[in-house]
Tab-separated table of C-alpha atoms in Angstrom:
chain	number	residue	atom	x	y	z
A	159	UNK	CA	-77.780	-29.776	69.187
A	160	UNK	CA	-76.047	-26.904	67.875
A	161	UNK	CA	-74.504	-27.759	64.679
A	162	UNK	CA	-70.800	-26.164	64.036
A	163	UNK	CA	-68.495	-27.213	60.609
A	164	UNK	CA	-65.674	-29.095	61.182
A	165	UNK	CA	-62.256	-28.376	59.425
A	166	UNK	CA	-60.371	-31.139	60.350
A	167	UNK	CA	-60.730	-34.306	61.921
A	168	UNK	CA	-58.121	-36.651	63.775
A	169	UNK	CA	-58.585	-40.472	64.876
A	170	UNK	CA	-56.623	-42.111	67.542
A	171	UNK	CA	-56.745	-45.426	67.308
A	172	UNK	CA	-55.851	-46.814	70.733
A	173	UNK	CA	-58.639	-45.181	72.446
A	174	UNK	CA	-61.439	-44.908	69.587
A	175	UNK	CA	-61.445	-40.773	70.346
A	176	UNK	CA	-61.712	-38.721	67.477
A	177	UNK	CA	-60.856	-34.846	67.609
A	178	UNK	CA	-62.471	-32.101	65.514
A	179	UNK	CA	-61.346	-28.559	65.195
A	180	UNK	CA	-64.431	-26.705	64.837
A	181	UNK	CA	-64.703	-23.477	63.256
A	182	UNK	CA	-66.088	-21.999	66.369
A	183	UNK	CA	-62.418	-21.823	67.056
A	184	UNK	CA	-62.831	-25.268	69.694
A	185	UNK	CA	-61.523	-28.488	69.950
A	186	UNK	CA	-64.231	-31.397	70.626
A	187	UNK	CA	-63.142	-34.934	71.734
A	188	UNK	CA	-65.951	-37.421	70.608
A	189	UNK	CA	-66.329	-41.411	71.683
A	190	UNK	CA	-66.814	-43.186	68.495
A	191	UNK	CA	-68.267	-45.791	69.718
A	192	UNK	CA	-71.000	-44.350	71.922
A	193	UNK	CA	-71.383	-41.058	69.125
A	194	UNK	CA	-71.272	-38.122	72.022
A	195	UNK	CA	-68.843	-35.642	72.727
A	196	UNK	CA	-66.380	-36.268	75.869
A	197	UNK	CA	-64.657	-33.239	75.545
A	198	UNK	CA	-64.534	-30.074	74.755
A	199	UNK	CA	-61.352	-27.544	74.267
A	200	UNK	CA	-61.944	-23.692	74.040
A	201	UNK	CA	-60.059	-20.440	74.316
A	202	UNK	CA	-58.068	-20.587	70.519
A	203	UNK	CA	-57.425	-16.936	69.420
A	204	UNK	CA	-57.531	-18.112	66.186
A	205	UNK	CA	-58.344	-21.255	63.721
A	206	UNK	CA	-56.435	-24.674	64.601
A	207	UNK	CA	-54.168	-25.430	61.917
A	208	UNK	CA	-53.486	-29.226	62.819
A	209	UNK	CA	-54.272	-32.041	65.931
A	210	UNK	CA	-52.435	-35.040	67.226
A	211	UNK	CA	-53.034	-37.427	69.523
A	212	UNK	CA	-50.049	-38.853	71.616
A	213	UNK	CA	-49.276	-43.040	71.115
A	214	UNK	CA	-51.029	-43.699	73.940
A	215	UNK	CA	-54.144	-41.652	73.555
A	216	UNK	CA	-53.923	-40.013	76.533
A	217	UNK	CA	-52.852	-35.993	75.506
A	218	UNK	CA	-54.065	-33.972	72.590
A	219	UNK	CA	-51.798	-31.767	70.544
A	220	UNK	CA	-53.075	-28.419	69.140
A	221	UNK	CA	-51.592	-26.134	66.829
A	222	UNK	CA	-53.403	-23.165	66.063
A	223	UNK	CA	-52.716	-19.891	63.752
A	224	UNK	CA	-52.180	-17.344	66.917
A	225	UNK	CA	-48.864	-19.185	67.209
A	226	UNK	CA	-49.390	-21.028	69.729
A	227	UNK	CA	-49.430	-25.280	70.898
A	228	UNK	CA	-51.168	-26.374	73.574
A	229	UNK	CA	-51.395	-29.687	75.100
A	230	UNK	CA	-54.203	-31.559	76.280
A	231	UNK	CA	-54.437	-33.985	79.004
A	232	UNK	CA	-57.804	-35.817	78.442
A	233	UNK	CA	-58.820	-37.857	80.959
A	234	UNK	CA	-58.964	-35.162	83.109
A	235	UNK	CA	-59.738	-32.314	80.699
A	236	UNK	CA	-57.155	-29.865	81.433
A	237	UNK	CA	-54.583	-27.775	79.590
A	238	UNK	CA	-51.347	-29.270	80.965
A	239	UNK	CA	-48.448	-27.017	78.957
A	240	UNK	CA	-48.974	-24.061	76.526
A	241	UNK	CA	-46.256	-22.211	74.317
A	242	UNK	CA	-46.450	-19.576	71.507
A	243	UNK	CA	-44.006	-18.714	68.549
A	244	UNK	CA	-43.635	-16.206	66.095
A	245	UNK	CA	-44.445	-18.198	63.243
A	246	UNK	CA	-47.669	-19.916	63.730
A	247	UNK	CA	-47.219	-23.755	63.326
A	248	UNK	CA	-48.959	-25.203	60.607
A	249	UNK	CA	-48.414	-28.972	61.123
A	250	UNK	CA	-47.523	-31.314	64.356
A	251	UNK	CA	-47.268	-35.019	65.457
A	252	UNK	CA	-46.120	-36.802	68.228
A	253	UNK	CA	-43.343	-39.906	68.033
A	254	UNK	CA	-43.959	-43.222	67.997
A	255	UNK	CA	-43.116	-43.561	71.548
A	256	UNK	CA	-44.411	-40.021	72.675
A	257	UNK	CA	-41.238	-38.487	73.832
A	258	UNK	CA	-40.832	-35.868	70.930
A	259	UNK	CA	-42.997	-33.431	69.289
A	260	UNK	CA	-42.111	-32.400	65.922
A	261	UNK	CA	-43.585	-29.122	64.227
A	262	UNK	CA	-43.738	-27.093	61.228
A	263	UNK	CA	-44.207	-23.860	61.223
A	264	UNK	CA	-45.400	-20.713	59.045
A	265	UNK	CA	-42.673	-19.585	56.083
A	266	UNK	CA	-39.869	-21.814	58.336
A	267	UNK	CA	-37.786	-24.731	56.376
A	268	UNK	CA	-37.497	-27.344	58.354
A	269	UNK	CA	-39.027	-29.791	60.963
A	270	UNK	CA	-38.570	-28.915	64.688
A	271	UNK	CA	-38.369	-31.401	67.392
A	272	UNK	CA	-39.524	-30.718	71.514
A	273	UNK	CA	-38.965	-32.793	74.040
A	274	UNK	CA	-41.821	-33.904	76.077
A	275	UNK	CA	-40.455	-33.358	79.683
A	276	UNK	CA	-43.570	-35.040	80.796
A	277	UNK	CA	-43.082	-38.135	79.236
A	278	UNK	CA	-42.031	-40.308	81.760
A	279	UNK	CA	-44.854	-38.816	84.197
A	280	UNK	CA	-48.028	-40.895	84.712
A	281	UNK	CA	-50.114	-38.031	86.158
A	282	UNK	CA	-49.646	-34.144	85.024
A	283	UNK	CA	-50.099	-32.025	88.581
A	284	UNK	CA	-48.741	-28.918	87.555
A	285	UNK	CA	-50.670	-25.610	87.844
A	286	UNK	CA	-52.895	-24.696	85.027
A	287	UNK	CA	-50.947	-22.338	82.774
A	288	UNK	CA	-52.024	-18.928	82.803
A	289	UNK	CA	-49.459	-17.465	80.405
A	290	UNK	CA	-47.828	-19.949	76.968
A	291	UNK	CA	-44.220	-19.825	77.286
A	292	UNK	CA	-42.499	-17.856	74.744
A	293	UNK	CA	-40.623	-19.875	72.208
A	294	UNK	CA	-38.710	-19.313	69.194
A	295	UNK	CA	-37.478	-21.710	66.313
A	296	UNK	CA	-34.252	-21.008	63.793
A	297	UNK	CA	-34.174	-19.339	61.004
A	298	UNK	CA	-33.246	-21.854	58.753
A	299	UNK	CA	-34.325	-20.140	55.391
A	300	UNK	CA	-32.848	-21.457	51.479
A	301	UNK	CA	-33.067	-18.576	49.037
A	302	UNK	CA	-34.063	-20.506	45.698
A	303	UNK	CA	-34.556	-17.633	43.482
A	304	UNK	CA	-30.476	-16.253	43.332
A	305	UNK	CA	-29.006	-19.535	42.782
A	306	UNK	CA	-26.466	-19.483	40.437
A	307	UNK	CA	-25.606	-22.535	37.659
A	308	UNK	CA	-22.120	-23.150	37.431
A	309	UNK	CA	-21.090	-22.773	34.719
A	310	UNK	CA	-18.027	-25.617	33.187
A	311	UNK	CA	-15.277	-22.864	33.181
A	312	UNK	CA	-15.806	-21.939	37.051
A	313	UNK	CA	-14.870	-24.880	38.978
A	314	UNK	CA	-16.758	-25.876	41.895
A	315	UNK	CA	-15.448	-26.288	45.672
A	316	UNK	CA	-16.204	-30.108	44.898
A	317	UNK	CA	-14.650	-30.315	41.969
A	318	UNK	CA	-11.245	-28.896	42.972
A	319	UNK	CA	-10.920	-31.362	45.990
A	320	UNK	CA	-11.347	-34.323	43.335
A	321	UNK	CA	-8.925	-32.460	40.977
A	322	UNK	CA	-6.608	-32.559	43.887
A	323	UNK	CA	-7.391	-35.811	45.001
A	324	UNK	CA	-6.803	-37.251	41.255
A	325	UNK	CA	-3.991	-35.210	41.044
A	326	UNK	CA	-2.089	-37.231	44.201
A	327	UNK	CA	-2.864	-40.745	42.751
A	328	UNK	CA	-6.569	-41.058	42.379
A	329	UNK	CA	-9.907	-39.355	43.857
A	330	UNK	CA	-11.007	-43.268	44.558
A	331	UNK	CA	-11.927	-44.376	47.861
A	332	UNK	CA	-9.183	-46.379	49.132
A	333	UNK	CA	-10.225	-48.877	52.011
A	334	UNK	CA	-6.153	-49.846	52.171
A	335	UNK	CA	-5.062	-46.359	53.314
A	336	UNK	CA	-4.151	-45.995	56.828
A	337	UNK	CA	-6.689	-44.562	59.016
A	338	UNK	CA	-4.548	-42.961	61.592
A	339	UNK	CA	-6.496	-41.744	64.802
A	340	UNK	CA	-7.585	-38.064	65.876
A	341	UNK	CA	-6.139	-38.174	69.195
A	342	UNK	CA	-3.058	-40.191	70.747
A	343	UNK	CA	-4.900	-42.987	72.191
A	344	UNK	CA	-8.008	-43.359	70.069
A	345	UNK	CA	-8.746	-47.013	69.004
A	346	UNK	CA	-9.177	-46.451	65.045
A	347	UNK	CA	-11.357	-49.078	63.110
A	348	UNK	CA	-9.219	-50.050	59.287
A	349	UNK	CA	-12.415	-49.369	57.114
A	350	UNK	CA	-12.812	-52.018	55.811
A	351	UNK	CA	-16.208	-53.536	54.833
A	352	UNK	CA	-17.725	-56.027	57.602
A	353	UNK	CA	-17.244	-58.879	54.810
A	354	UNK	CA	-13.354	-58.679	54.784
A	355	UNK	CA	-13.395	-59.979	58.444
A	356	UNK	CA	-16.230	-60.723	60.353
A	357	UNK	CA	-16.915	-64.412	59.232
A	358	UNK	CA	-12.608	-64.918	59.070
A	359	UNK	CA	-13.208	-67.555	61.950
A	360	UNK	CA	-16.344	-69.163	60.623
A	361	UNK	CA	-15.202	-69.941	56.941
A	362	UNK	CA	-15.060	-73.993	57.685
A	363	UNK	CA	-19.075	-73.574	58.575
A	364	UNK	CA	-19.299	-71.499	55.582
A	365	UNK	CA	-17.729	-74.061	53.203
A	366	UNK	CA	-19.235	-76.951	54.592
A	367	UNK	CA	-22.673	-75.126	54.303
A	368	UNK	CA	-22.032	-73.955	50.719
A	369	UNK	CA	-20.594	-77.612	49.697
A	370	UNK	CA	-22.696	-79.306	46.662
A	371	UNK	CA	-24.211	-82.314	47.503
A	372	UNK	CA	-22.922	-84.369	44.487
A	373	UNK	CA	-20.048	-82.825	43.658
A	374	UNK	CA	-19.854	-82.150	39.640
A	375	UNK	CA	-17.532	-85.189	37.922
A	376	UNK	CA	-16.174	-83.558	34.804
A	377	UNK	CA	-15.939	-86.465	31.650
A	378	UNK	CA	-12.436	-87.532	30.982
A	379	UNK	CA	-11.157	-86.261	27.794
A	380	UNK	CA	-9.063	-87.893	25.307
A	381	UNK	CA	-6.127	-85.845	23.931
A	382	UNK	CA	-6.789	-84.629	20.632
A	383	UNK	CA	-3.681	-86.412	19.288
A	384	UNK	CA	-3.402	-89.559	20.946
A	385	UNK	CA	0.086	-90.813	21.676
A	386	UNK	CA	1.062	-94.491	20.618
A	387	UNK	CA	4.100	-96.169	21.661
A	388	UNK	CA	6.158	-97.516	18.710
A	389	UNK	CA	6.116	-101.627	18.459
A	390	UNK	CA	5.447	-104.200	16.711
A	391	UNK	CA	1.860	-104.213	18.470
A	392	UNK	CA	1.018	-100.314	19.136
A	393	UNK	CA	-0.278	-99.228	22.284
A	394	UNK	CA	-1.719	-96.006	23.941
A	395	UNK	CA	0.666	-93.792	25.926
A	396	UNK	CA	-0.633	-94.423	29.811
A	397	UNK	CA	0.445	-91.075	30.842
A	398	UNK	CA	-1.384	-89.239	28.705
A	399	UNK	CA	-4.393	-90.251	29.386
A	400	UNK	CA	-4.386	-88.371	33.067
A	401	UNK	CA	-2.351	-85.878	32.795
A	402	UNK	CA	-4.357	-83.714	35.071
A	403	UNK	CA	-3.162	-85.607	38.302
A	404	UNK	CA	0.119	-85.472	37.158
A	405	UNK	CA	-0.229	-81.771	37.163
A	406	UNK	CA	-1.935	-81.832	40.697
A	407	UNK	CA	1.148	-84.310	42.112
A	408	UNK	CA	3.869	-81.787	40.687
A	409	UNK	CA	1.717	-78.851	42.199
A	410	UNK	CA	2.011	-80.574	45.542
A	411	UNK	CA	5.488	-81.800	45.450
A	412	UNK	CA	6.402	-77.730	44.353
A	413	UNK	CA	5.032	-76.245	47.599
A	414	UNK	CA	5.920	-78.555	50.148
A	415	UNK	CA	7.961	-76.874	52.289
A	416	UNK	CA	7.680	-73.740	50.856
A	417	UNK	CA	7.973	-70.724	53.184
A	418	UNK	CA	5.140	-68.401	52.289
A	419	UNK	CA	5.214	-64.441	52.056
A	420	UNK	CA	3.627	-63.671	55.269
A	421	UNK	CA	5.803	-65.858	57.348
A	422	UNK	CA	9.151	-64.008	55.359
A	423	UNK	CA	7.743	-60.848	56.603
A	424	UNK	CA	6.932	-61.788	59.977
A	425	UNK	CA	10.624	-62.800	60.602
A	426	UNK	CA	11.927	-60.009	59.046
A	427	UNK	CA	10.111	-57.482	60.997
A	428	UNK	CA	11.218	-59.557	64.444
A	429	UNK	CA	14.444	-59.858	63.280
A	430	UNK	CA	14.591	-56.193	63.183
A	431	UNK	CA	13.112	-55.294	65.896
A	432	UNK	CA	15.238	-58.186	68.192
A	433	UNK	CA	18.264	-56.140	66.984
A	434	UNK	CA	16.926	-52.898	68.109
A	435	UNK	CA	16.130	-54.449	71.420
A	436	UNK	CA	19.590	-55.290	71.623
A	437	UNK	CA	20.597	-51.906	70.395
A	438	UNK	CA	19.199	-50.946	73.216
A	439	UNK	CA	20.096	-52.691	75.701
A	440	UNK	CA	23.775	-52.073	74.767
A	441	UNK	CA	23.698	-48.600	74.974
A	442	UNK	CA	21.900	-48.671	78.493
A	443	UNK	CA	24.508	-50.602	79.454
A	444	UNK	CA	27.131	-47.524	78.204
A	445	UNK	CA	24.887	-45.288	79.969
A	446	UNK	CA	24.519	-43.672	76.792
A	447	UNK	CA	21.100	-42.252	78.163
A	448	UNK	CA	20.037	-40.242	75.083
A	449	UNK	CA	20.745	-42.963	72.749
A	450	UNK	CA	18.455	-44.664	74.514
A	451	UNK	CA	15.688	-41.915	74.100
A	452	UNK	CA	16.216	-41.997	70.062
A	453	UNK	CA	15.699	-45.610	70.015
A	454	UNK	CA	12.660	-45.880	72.055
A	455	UNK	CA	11.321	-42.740	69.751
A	456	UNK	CA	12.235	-44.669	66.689
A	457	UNK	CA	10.766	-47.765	68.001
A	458	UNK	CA	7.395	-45.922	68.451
A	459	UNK	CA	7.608	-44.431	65.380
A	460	UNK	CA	8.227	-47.263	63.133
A	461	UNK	CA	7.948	-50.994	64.133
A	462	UNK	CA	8.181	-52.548	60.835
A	463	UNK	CA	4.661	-54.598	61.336
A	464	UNK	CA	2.284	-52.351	59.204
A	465	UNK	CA	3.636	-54.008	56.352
A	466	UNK	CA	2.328	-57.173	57.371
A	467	UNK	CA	-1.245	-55.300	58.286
A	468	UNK	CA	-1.224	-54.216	54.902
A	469	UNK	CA	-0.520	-57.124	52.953
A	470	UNK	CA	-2.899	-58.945	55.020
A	471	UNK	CA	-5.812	-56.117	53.947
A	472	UNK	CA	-5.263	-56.572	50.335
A	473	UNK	CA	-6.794	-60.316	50.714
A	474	UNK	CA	-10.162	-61.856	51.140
A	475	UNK	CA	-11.280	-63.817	53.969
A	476	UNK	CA	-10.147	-67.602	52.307
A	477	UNK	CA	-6.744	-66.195	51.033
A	478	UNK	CA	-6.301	-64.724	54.664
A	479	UNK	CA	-7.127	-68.064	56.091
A	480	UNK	CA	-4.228	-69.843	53.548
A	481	UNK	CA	-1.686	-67.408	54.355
A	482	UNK	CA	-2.624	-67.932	58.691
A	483	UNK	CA	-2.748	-71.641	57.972
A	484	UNK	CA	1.040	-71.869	56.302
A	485	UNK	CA	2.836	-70.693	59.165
A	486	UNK	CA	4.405	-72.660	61.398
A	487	UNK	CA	4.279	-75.533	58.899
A	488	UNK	CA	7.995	-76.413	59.206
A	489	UNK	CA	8.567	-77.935	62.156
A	490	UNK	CA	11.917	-76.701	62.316
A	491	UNK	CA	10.874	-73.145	62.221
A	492	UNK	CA	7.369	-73.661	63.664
A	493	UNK	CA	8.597	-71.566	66.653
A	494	UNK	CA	10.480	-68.600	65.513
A	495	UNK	CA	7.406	-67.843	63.355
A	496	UNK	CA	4.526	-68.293	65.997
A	497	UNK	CA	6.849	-65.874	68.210
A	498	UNK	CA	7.159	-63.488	65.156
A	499	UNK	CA	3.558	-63.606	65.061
A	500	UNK	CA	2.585	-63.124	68.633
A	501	UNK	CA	4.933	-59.790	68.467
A	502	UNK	CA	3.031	-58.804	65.317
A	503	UNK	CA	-0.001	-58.813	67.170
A	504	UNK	CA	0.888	-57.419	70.355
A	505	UNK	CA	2.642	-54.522	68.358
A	506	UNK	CA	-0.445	-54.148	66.404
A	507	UNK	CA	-2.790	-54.164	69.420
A	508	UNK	CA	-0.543	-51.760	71.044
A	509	UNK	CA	-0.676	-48.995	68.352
A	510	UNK	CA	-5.079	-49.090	68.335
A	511	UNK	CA	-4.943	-49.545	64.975
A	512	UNK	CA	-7.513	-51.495	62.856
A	513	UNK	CA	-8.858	-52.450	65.837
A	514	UNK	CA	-11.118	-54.787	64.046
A	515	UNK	CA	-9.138	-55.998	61.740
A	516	UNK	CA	-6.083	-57.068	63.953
A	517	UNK	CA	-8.329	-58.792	66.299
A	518	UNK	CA	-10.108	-60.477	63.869
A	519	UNK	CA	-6.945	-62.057	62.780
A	520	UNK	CA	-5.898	-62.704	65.965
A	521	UNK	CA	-8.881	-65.133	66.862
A	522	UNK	CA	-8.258	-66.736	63.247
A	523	UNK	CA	-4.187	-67.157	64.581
A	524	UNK	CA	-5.351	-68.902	67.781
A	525	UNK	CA	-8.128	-71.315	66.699
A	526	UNK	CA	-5.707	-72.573	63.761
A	527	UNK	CA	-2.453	-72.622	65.759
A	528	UNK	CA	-3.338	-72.826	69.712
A	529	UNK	CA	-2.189	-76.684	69.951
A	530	UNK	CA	1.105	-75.304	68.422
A	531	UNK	CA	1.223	-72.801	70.550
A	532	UNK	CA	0.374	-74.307	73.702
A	533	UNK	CA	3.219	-77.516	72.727
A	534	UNK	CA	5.897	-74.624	72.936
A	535	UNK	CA	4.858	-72.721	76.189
A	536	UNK	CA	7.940	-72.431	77.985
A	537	UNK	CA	9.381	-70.383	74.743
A	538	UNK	CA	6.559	-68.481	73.925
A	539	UNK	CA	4.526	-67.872	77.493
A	540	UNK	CA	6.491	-64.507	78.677
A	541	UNK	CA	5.088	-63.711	74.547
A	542	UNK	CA	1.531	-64.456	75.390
A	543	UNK	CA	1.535	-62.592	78.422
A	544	UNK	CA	2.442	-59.539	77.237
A	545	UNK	CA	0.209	-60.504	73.922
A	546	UNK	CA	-2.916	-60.648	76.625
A	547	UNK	CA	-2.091	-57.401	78.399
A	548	UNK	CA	-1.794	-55.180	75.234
A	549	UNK	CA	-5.343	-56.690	73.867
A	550	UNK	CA	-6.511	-56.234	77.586
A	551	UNK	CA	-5.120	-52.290	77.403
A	552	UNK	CA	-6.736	-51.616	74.166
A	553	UNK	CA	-10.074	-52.989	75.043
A	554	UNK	CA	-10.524	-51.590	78.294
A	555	UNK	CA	-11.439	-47.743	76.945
A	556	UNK	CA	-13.923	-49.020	74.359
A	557	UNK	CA	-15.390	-51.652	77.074
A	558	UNK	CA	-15.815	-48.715	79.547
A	559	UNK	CA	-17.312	-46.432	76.667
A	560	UNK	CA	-19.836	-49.895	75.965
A	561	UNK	CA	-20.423	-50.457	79.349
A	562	UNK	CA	-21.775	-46.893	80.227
A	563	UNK	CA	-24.014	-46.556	76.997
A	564	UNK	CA	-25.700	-49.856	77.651
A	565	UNK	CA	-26.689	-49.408	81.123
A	566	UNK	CA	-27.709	-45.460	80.372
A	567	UNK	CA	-29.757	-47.327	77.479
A	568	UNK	CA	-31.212	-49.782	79.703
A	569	UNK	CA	-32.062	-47.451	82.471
A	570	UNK	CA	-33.710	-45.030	80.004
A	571	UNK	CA	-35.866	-48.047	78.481
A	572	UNK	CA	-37.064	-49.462	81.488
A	573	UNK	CA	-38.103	-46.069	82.736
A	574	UNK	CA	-39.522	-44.850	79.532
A	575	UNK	CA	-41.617	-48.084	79.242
């Protein structure tokens, strides 16, 4: 046996081969098990700066210092793909899943990433190459030695965009400002974070989950003065002693029937926006023809319901749910207000934005108020309707968009695997 030093040594653990780099300027593949060489790569102008076996165990990656990388197929023991660089690379390793290559190379910043085109092959029956395949990475270079402090007096690029930010009412990140979209057309997300509406729907599971067992029973305290009625044979004043359920019965008896913010904004917003329909409708009517251009433009412009999307955003999920739960609570104005809110959404739906938001509301609207809803269908059907169309239009483009990314990610997958 001819005995040759080894300068580096790499283990793959899914077929128990281990690669050396010899300093005979070869590659040898050994079985660990049976202790004898399998293998044996040659033809390295110069010493092999790194090794790495693919997931599977099946190719060997070589990096050597005459700049070039060449790939291994070992069970049958034959150079597969070969390609040089400028900079020799100094470090490699395959993916987890074998699809990418990443490298390092000599006086290069940076990690590089290749495709492995023959990833999805099972068996390699290309040509042996005769010639690697010229490659070249970026220069991606940081020059550490001219980098200049700054100094307090000489404001930085950063800090004039706060200044300026400060300057206009705060350099704060403001989740209530409107997001408004890129393009016409683009479904815009409010910002948000996920706990401000995902679980808007599920807060009775929540509450019943998070309810005590026992629930704590505070001791009844005596007022510190106690109040005696004047007689002949004195006695304590009765209601004193609870004067907490008084509280809690003239609490009650103050908000029945009280018509709550969100439903005074609601009608206000349709009430405006049934007189510009009627506007409208007048002036087509007179023919007035570019009258009836202004209005529409105004109309797209400004509908009056963002100020219901942002008073709703400046709430938490269980204030949210109180303010949805007290509409319709009159029953004498239980259906002007369900139609005021069907036109907020459909509005809302309409203009794609906070997409989440809106439709997170929306599902909140119809699981506390669908009997309601459904009791006055011959008022508010022709309202649905055109509520289920506009949620239809602006779903449709992210749907598609879904649609197409999960079967490409499927596809890809199953043929990968």
């Amino acid at each position: 046996r001819r005995h040759v030093p080894v300068g580096q040594l790499v283990l793959c653990r899914a077929s128990e081969l281990a690669a050396a780099a010899c300093d005979d300027l070869s590659v040898a593949v050994v079985d660990v098990r049976a202790g004898r060489v399998v293998r044996r790569f040659a033809g390295f102008g110069n010493r092999v700066t790194d090794l790495s076996f693919s997931p599977d165990g099946r190719w060997l990656a070589t990096g050597s210092m005459d700049g070039g990388v060449r790939l291994f197929d070992i069970p049958s023991g034959r150079l597969i793909d070969w390609f040089s660089f400028a900079s020799a690379p100094v470090s490699l390793c395959f993916s987890p899943r074998g699809d990418f290559l990443a490298t390092v190379h000599q006086g290069k910043v940076g990690i590089f990433l290749w495709a492995n085109k023959t990833h999805n092959g099972a068996v390699y029956t290309g040509a042996l190459p005769e010639e690697p395949v010229r490659l070249d990475v970026e220069e991606i270079s940081i020059d550490t030695s001219s980098t200049k402090k700054i100094q307090p007096s000489e404001p930085s690029m950063m800090d004039t965009e706060e200044a300026g930010e400060n300057k206009g009412g705060g350099g704060k990140f403001d989740p209530l400002r409107v997001h408004y979209p890129k393009h016409p057309g683009i479904v815009t997300m409010g910002g948000l974070p996920q706990s401000r509406w995902a679980n808007l729907t599920s807060l009775e599971t929540i509450r019943e989950r998070n309810k005590p067992t026992e629930p704590a029973k505070a001791p009844k305290e005596a007022p510190f003065f106690l109040q005696v009625k004047t007689g002949l044979e004195p006695e304590l004043a009765p209601e004193d002693l609870n004067p907490s359920e008084e509280k809690d019965d003239a609490d009650s008896k103050r908000f029945v029937g009280a018509e709550s913010k969100l439903a005074r904004l609601l009608l206000r917003c349709y009430r405006k926006q049934q007189q510009k329909s009627s506007l409208k409708k007048r002036k087509k009517t007179l023919g007035d023809k570019n009258g009836v251009r202004e209005g529409e433009e105004g109309e797209a412009e400004d509908t009056g319901y963002r100020k219901v999307t942002k008073y709703l955003k400046h709430f938490g999920p269980a204030r949210i749910d109180a303010e949805i739960r007290s509409l319709a609570s009159d029953p004498r104005t239980e259906r002007i207000e369900l139609a005021a809110a069907l036109e907020f959404f459909k509005s809302e739906l309409s203009s794609k934005m906070d997409f989440e938001f809106v439709n997170s509301i929306l599902g909140l609207f119809l699981k506390v108020h669908s009997e309601t809803v459904m009791i006055h269908t011959d008022g508010l059907q022709k309202k649905l309707r055109a509520l289920y169309a506009a949620q239809k239009e602006s779903w449709r483009s992210l749907e598609n968009q879904f649609h197409y990314s999960m079967c490409m990610i499927n596809h890809l997958s199953g043929v990968q695997q």
